Tab-separated table of C-alpha atoms in Angstrom:
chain	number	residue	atom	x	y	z
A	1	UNK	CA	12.224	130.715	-110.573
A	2	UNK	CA	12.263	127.214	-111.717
A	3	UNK	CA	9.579	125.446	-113.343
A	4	UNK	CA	8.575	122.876	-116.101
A	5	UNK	CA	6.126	123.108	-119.071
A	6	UNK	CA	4.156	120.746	-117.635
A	7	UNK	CA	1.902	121.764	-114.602
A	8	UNK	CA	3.712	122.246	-111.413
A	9	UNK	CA	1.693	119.959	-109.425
A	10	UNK	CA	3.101	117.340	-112.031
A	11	UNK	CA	6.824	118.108	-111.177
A	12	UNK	CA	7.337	115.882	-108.171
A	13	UNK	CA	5.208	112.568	-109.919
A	14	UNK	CA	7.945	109.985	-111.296
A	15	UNK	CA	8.423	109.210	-114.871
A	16	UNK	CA	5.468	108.182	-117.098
A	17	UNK	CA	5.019	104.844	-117.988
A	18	UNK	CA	6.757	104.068	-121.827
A	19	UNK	CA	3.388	104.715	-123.415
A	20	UNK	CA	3.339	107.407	-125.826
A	21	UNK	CA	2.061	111.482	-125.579
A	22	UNK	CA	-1.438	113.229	-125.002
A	23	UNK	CA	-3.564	113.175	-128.122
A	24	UNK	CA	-1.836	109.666	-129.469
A	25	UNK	CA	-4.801	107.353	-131.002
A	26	UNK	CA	-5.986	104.773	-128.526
A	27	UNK	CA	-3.832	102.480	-127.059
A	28	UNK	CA	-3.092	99.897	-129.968
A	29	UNK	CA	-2.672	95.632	-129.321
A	30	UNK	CA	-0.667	94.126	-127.111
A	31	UNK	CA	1.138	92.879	-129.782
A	32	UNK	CA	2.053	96.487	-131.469
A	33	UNK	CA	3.004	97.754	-128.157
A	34	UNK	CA	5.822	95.020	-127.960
A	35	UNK	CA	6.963	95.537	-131.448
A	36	UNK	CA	7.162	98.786	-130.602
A	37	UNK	CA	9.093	98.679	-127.574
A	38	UNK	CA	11.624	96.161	-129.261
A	39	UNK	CA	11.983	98.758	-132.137
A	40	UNK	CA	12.748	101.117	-128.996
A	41	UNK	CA	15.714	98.511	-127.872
A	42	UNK	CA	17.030	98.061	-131.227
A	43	UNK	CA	17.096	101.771	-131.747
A	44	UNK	CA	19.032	102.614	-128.639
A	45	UNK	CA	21.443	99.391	-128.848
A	46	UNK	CA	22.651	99.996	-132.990
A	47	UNK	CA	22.944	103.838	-132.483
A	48	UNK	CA	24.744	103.371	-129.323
A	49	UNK	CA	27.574	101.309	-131.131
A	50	UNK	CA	28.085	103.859	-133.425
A	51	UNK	CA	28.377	106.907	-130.487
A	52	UNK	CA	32.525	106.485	-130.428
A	53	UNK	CA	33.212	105.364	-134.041
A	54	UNK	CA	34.008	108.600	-135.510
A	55	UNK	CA	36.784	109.217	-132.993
A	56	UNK	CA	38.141	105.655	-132.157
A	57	UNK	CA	38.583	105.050	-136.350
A	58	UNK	CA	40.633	108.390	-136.624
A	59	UNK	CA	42.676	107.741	-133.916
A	60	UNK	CA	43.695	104.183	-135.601
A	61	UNK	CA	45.424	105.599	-138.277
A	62	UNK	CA	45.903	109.003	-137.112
A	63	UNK	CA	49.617	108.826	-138.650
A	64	UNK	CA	48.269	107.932	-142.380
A	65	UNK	CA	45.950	110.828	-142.319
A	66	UNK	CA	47.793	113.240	-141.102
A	67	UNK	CA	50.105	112.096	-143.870
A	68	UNK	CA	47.668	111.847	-146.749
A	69	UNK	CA	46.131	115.320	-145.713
A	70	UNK	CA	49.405	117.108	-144.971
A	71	UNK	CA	48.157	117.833	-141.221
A	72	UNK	CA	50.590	119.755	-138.629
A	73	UNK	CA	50.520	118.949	-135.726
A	74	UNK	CA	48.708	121.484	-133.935
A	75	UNK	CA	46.087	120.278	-136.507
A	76	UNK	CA	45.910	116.728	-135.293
A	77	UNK	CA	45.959	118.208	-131.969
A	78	UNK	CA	42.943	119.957	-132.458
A	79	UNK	CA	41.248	117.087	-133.945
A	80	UNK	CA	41.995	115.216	-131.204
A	81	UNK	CA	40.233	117.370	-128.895
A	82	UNK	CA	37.653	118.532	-131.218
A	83	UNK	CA	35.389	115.181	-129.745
A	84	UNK	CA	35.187	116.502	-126.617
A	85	UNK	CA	34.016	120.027	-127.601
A	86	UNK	CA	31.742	118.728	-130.068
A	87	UNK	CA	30.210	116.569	-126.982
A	88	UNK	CA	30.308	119.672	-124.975
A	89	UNK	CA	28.372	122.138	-127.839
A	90	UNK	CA	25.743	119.911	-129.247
A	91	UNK	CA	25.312	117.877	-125.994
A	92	UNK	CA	23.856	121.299	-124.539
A	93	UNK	CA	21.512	121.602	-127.779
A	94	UNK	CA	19.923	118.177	-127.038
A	95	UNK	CA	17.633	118.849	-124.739
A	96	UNK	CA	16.076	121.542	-126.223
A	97	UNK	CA	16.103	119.442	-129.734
A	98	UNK	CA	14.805	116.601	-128.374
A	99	UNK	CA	11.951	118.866	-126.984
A	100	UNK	CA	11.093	119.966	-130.316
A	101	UNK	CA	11.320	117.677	-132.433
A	102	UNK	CA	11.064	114.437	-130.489
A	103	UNK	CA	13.249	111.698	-129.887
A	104	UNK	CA	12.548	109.704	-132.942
A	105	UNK	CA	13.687	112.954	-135.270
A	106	UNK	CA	16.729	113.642	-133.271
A	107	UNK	CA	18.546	110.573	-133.197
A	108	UNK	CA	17.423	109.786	-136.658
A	109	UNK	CA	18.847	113.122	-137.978
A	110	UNK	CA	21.843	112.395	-136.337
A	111	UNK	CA	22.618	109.577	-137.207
A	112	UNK	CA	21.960	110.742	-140.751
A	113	UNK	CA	24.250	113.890	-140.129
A	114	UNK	CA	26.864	111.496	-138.864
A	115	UNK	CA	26.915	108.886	-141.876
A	116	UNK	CA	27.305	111.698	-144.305
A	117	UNK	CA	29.960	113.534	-142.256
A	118	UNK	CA	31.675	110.566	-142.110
A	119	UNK	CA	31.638	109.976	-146.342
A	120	UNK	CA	32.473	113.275	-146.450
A	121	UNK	CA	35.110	113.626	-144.547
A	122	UNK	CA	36.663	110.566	-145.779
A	123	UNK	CA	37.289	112.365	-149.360
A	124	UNK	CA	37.878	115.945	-148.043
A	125	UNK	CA	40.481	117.196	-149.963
A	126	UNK	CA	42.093	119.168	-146.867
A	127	UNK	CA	42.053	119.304	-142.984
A	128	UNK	CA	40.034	122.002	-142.718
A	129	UNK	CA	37.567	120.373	-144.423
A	130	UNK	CA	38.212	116.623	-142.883
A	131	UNK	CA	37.823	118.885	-139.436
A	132	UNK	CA	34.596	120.514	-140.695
A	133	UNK	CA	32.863	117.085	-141.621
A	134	UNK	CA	34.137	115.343	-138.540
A	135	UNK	CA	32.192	117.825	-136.803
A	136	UNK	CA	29.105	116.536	-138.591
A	137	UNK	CA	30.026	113.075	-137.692
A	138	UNK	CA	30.429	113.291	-134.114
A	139	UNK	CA	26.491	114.693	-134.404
A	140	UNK	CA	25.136	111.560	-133.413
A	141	UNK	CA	27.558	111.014	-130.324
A	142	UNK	CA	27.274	114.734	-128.911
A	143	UNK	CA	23.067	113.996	-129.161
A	144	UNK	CA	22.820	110.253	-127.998
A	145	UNK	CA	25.240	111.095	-125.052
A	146	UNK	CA	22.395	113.169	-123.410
A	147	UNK	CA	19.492	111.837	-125.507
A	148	UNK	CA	19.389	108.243	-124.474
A	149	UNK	CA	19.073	108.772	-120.598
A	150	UNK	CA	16.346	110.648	-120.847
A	151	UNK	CA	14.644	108.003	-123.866
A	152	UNK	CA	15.776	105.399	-120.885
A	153	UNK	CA	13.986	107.364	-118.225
A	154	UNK	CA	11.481	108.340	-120.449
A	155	UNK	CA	9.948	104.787	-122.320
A	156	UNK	CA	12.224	102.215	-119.364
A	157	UNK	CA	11.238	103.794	-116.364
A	158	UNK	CA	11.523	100.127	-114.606
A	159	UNK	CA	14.447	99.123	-116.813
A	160	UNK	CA	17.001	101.743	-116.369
A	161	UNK	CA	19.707	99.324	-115.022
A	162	UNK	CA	18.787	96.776	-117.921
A	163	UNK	CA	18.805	99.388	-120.746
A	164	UNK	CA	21.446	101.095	-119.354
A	165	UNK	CA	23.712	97.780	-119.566
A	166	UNK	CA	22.881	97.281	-123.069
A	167	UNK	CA	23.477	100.660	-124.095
A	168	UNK	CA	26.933	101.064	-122.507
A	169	UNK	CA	28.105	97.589	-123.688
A	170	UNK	CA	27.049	98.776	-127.202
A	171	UNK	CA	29.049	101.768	-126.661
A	172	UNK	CA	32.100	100.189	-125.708
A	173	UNK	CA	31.845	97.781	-128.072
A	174	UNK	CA	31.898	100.376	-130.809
A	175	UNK	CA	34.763	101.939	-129.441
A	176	UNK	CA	36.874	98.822	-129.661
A	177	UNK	CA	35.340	97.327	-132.734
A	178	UNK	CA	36.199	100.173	-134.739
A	179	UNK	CA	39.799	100.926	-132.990
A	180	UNK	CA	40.409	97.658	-133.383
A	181	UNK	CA	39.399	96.952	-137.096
A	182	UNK	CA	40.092	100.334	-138.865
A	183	UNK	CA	43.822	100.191	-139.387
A	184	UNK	CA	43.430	96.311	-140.604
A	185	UNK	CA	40.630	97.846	-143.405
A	186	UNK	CA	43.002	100.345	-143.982
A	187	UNK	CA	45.849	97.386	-144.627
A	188	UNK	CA	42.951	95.413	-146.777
A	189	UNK	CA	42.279	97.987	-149.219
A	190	UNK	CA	45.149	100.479	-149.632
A	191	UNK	CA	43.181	103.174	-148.812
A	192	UNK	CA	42.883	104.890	-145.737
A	193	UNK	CA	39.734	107.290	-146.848
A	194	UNK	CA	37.766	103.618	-147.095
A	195	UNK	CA	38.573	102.642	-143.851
A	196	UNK	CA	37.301	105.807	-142.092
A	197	UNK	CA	33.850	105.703	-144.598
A	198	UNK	CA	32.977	102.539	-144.047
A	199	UNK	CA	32.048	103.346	-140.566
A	200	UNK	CA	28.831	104.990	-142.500
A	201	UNK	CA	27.434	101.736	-142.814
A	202	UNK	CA	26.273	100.732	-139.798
A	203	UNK	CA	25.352	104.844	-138.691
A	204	UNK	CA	22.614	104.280	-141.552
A	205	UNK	CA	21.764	100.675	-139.946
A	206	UNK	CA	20.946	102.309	-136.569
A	207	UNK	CA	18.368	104.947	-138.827
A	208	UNK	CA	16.376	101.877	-139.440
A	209	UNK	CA	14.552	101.349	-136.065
A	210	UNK	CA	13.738	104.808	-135.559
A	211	UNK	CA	12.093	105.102	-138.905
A	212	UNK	CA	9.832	102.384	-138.250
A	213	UNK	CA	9.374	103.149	-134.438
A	214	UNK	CA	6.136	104.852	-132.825
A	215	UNK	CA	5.795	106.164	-129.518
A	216	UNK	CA	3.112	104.160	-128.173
A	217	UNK	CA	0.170	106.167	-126.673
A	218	UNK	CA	0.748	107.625	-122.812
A	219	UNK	CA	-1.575	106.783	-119.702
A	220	UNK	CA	-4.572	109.042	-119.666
A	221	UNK	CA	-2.990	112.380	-117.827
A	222	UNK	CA	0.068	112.134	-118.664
A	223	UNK	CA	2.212	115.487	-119.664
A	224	UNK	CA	4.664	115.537	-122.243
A	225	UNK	CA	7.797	115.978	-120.848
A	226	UNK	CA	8.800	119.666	-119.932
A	227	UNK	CA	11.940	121.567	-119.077
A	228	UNK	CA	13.085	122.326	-115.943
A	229	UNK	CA	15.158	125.537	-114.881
A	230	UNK	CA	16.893	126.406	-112.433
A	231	UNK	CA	19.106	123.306	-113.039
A	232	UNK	CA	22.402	126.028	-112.007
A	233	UNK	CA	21.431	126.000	-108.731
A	234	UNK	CA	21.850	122.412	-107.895
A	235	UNK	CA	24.624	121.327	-105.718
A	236	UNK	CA	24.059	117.729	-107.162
A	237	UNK	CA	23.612	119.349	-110.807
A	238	UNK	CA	27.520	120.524	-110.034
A	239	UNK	CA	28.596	117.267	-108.031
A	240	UNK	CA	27.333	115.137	-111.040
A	241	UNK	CA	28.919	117.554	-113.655
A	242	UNK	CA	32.605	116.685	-111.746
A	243	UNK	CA	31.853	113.230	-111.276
A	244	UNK	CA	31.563	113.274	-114.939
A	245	UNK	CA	34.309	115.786	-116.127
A	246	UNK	CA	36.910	114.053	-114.170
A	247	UNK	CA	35.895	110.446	-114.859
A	248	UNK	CA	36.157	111.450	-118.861
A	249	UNK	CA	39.240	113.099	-118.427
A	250	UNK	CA	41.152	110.391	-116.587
A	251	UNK	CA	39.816	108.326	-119.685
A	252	UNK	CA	40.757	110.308	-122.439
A	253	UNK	CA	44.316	110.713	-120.439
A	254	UNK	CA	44.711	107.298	-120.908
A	255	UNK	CA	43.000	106.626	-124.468
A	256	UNK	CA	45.545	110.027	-125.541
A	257	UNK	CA	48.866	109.493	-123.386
A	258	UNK	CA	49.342	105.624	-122.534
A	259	UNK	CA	50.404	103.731	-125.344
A	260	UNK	CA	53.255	106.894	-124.846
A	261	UNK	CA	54.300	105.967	-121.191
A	262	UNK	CA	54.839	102.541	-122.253
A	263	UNK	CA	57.172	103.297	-125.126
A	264	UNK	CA	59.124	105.636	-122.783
A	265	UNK	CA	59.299	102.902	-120.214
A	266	UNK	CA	60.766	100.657	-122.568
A	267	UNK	CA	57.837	98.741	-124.310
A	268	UNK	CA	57.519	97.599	-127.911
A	269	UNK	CA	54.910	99.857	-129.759
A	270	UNK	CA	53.223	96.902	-130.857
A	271	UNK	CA	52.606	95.498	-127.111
A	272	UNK	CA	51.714	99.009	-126.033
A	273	UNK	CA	49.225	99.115	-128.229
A	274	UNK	CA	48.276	95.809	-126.817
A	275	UNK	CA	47.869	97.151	-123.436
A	276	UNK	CA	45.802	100.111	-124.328
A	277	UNK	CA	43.284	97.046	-126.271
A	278	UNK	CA	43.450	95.189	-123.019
A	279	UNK	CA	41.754	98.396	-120.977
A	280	UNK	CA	39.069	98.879	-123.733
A	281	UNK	CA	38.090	94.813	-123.628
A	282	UNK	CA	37.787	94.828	-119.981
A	283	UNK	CA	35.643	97.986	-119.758
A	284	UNK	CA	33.019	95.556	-122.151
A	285	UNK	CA	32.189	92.651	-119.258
A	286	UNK	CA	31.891	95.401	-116.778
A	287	UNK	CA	29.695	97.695	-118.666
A	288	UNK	CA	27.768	94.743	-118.189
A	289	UNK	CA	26.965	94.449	-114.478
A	290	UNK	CA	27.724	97.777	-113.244
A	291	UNK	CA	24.119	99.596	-114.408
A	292	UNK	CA	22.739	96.175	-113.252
A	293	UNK	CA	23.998	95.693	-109.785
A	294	UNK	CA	23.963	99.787	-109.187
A	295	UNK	CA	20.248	99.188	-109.672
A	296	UNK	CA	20.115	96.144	-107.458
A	297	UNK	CA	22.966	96.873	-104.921
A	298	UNK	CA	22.115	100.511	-104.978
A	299	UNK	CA	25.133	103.220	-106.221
A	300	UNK	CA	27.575	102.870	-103.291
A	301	UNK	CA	29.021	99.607	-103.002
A	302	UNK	CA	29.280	99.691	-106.569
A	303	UNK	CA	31.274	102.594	-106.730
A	304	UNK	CA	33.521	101.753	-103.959
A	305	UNK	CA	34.640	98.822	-105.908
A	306	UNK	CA	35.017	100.470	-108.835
A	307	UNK	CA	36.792	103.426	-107.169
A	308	UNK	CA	39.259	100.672	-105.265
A	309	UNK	CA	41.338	99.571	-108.580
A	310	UNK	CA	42.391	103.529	-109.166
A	311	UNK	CA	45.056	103.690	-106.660
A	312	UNK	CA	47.218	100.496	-107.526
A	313	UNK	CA	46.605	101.126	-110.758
A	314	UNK	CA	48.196	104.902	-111.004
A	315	UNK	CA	50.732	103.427	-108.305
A	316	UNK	CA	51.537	100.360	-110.621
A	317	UNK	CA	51.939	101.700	-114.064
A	318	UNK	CA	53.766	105.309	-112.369
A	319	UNK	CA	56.401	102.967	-110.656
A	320	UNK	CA	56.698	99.360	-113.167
A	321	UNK	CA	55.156	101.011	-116.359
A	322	UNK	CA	56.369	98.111	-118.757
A	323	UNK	CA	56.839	96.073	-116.326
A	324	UNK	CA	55.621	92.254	-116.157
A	325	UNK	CA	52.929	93.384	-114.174
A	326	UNK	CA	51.233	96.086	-116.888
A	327	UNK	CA	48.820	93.867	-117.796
A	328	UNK	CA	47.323	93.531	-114.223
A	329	UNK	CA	47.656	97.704	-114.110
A	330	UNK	CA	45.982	98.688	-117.260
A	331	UNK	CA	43.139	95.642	-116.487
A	332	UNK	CA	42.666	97.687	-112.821
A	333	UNK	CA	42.356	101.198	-114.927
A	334	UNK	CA	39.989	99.242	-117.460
A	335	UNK	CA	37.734	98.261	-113.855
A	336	UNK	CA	37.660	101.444	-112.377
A	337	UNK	CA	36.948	103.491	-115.494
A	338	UNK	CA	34.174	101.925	-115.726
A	339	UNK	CA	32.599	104.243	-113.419
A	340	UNK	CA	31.130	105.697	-116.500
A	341	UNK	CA	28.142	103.668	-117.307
A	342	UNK	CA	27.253	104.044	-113.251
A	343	UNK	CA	27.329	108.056	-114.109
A	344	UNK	CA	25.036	107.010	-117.037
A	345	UNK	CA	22.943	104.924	-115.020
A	346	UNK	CA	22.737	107.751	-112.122
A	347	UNK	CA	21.471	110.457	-114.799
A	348	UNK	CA	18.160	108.217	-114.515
A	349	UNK	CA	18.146	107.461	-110.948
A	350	UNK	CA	19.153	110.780	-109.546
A	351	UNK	CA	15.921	112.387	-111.100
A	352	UNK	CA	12.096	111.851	-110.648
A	353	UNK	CA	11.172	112.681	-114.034
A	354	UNK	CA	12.067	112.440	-118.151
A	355	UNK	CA	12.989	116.863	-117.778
A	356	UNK	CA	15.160	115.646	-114.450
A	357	UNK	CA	16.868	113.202	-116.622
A	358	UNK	CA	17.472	115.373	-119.633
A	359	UNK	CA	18.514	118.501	-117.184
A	360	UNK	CA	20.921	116.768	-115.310
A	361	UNK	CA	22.483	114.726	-118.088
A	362	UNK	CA	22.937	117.636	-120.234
A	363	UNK	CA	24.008	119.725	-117.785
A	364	UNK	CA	26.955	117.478	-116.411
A	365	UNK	CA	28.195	116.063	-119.793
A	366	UNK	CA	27.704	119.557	-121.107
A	367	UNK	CA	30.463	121.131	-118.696
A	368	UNK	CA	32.338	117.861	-117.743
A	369	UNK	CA	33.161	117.149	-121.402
A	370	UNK	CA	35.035	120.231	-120.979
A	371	UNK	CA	36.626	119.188	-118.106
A	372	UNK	CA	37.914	116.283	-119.850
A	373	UNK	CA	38.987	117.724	-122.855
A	374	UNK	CA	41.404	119.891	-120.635
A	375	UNK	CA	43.094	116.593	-119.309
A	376	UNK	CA	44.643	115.392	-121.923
A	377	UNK	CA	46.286	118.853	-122.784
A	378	UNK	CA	47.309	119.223	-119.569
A	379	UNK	CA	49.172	116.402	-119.467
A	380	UNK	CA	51.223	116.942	-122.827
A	381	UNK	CA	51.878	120.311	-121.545
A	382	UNK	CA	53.167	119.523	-118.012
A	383	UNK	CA	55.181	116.824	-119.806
A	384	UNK	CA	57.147	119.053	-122.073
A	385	UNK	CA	57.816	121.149	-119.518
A	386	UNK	CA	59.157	119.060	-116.957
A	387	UNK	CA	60.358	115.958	-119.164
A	388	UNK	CA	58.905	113.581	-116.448
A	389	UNK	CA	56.118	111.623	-115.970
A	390	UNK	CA	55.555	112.560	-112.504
A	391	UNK	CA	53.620	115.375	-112.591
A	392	UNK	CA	51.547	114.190	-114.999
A	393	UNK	CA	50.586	111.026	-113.040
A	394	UNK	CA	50.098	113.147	-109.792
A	395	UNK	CA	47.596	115.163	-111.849
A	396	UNK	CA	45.830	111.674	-112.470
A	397	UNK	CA	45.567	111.384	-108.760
A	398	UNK	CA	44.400	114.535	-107.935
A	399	UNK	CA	41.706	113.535	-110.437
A	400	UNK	CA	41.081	110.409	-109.076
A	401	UNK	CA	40.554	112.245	-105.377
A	402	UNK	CA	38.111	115.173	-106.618
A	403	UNK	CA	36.228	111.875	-108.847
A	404	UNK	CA	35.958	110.366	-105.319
A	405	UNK	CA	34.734	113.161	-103.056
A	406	UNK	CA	31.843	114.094	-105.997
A	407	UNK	CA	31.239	110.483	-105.753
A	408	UNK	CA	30.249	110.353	-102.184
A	409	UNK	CA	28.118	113.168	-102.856
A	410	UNK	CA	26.354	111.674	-105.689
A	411	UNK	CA	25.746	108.068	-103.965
A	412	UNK	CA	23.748	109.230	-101.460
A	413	UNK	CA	19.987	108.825	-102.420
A	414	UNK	CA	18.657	112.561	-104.043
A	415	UNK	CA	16.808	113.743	-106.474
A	416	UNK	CA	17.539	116.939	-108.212
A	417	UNK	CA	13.663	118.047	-108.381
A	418	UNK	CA	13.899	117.715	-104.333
A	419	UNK	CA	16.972	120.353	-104.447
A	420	UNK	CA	15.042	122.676	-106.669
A	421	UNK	CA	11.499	122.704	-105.164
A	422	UNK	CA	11.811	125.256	-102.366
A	423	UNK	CA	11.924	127.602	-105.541
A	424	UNK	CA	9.526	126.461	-107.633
């Protein structure tokens, strides 16, 4: 049986307009309305740069800490993959959370949980520790992955391409702000424990907005948003949950194993580092457009593009990895990676209400988060036991082909309240 808190004659209306829940005061000014709603922005945009920063500023100077903490290696192993489970675990939670307690408390406490876990971790005296804390500061990530779709669907209902863009540039930008910046802090002060707390600073920034934010009232009749069940048996539930799994793990294959294949193929450290920089600064420009024009242009053409660059890009850097030619390779990988903020975009279009949203996103980053933290592991492991790289980039295809065939499914105009009404 699948329903939603709300009545069921509700279930099939589309989102409410961004005005507030039953029993708010009266509708206040114009003017407090738009302060408001640019409190909204500002909340979404500061919180989203700090999703990635807890796991892009480890993996900068990965080799001091493991050094300064005495880590094994199947320690920084763990902690490499402990993201993706920690996205996985908490992202489920979300939903229910955000019912409770509202959106304002939920990204506010976890943004608070994440500055703290992030000073703490920074001065844990062992790894267990450092890998206890980081588990508090990869709170706000594991939340605002599933949280801000369904504040997007929720408060933009006519913006979702807009305040998707902003959101996912934000999020990449962390990511290569603080991947780029934390070893040279590190180099600045001596100290590598500074360099990962500093990232604290702007976590407590992005608190600011949602203190001082207020939903503004909703339209008269409006229901709070509900939960829907059921969400299991949803062949685009599923589709959406491999679009996503294999999409991350194709990612975090290249964020883990790159700058690796490079070296092996001959490059400097220093330019294969470069290389890996070059993907994450042309994901930025196309986080851009893509929510945009998938709005405009509708999902499909937009993926096809997007899906195009895969092929010569696993062809180019399996065959000339190092080659004169890398740059145009990993630039290819950096376009068609950027499938991602289309997935975050399609969490808002592929449902007809805030409980869609938050169902469907949870759901597939829930269960594809696991999917991509198996990717990475696969890879080392296939490597050591056949010393060659061509396994390992064959797997990358096969993800690339299974990415495809959800996509087709998930392009195609649906809703997932459509595929779960004949049992309501």
């Amino acid at each position: 049986m699948t329903t939603t808190d709300a009545p069921a004659t509700d279930a099939a209306h589309p989102a409410p307009t961004p005005h507030a829940e039953i029993g708010d005061p009266p509708i206040p000014p114009n003017q407090a309305v738009a302060v408001a709603s640019w409190l909204l922005v500002a909340g979404v945009v500061l919180a989203a740069f700090n999703f990635r920063t807890a796991v892009t500023s480890v993996g900068a100077i990965l080799a001091e800490l493991r050094t300064g903490l005495g880590m094994s290696e199947t320690t920084a192993g763990l902690l490499t993959t402990l993201p993706v489970l920690a996205f996985a675990g908490l992202g489920a939670l979300a939903p229910r959370l955000a019912r409770r307690y509202g959106p304002r408390a939920l990204l506010t406490g976890a943004l608070l949980c994440m500055s703290i876990g992030m000073i703490a971790r920074a001065w844990a005296p062992n790894a267990a520790l450092f890998l206890l804390f980081s588990l508090l500061a990869l709170a706000a990530g594991a939340v605002g992955n599933v949280a801000v779709p369904v504040i997007v669907k929720r408060y933009f209902p006519n913006r979702i391409g807009l305040m998707t863009t902003a959101y996912s540039t934000m999020l990449a930008v962390g990511t290569a702000v603080a991947a780029a910046t934390t070893a040279p802090i590190d180099h600045l002060t001596g100290d590598w424990r500074i360099a990962l707390a500093v990232w604290a600073l702007p976590a407590l920034i992005a608190i600011v907005p949602w203190l001082l934010w207020r939903p503004a009232p909703a339209a008269p009749g409006t229901a709070p948003m509900g939960r829907l069940h059921g969400v299991r048996r949803s062949r685009l539930a599923w589709t959406m949950l491999l679009l996503f799994g294999c999409q991350s793990a194709i990612a975090y294959i290249l964020m883990g194993w790159t700058t690796t294949i490079l070296v092996a193929d001959g490059m400097s450290a220093a330019a294969a580092g470069s290389m890996l920089g070059l993907l994450t600064i042309v994901q930025i420009p196309v986080s851009v457009v893509v929510p945009i024009l998938t709005v405009r242009w509708g999902p499909r053409p937009v993926f096809f593009i997007l899906m195009s660059c895969y092929p010569p890009a696993i062809a180019g850097l399996w065959i000339d990895g190092g080659g004169p030619l890398t740059w145009l390779w990993m630039a290819l990988f950096g376009i068609g990676t950027s499938v991602f903020p289309m997935i975050l975009t399609l969490f808002g279009l592929r449902a007809r209400t805030p409980a869609g949203t938050s169902a469907l996103s949870s759901f597939a980053q829930s269960g594809g988060y696991l999917i991509a933290g198996v990717g990475p592991l696969a890879v080392g492991w296939v490597y050591g036991l056949t010393g060659s790289w061509s396994v390992p980039f064959g797997f990358v295809a096969a993800l690339t082909v299974v990415l495809f065939c959800a996509g087709l499914y998930v392009i195609r105009e649906r809703y997932i309240e459509d595929e779960l009404a004949p049992i309501l």
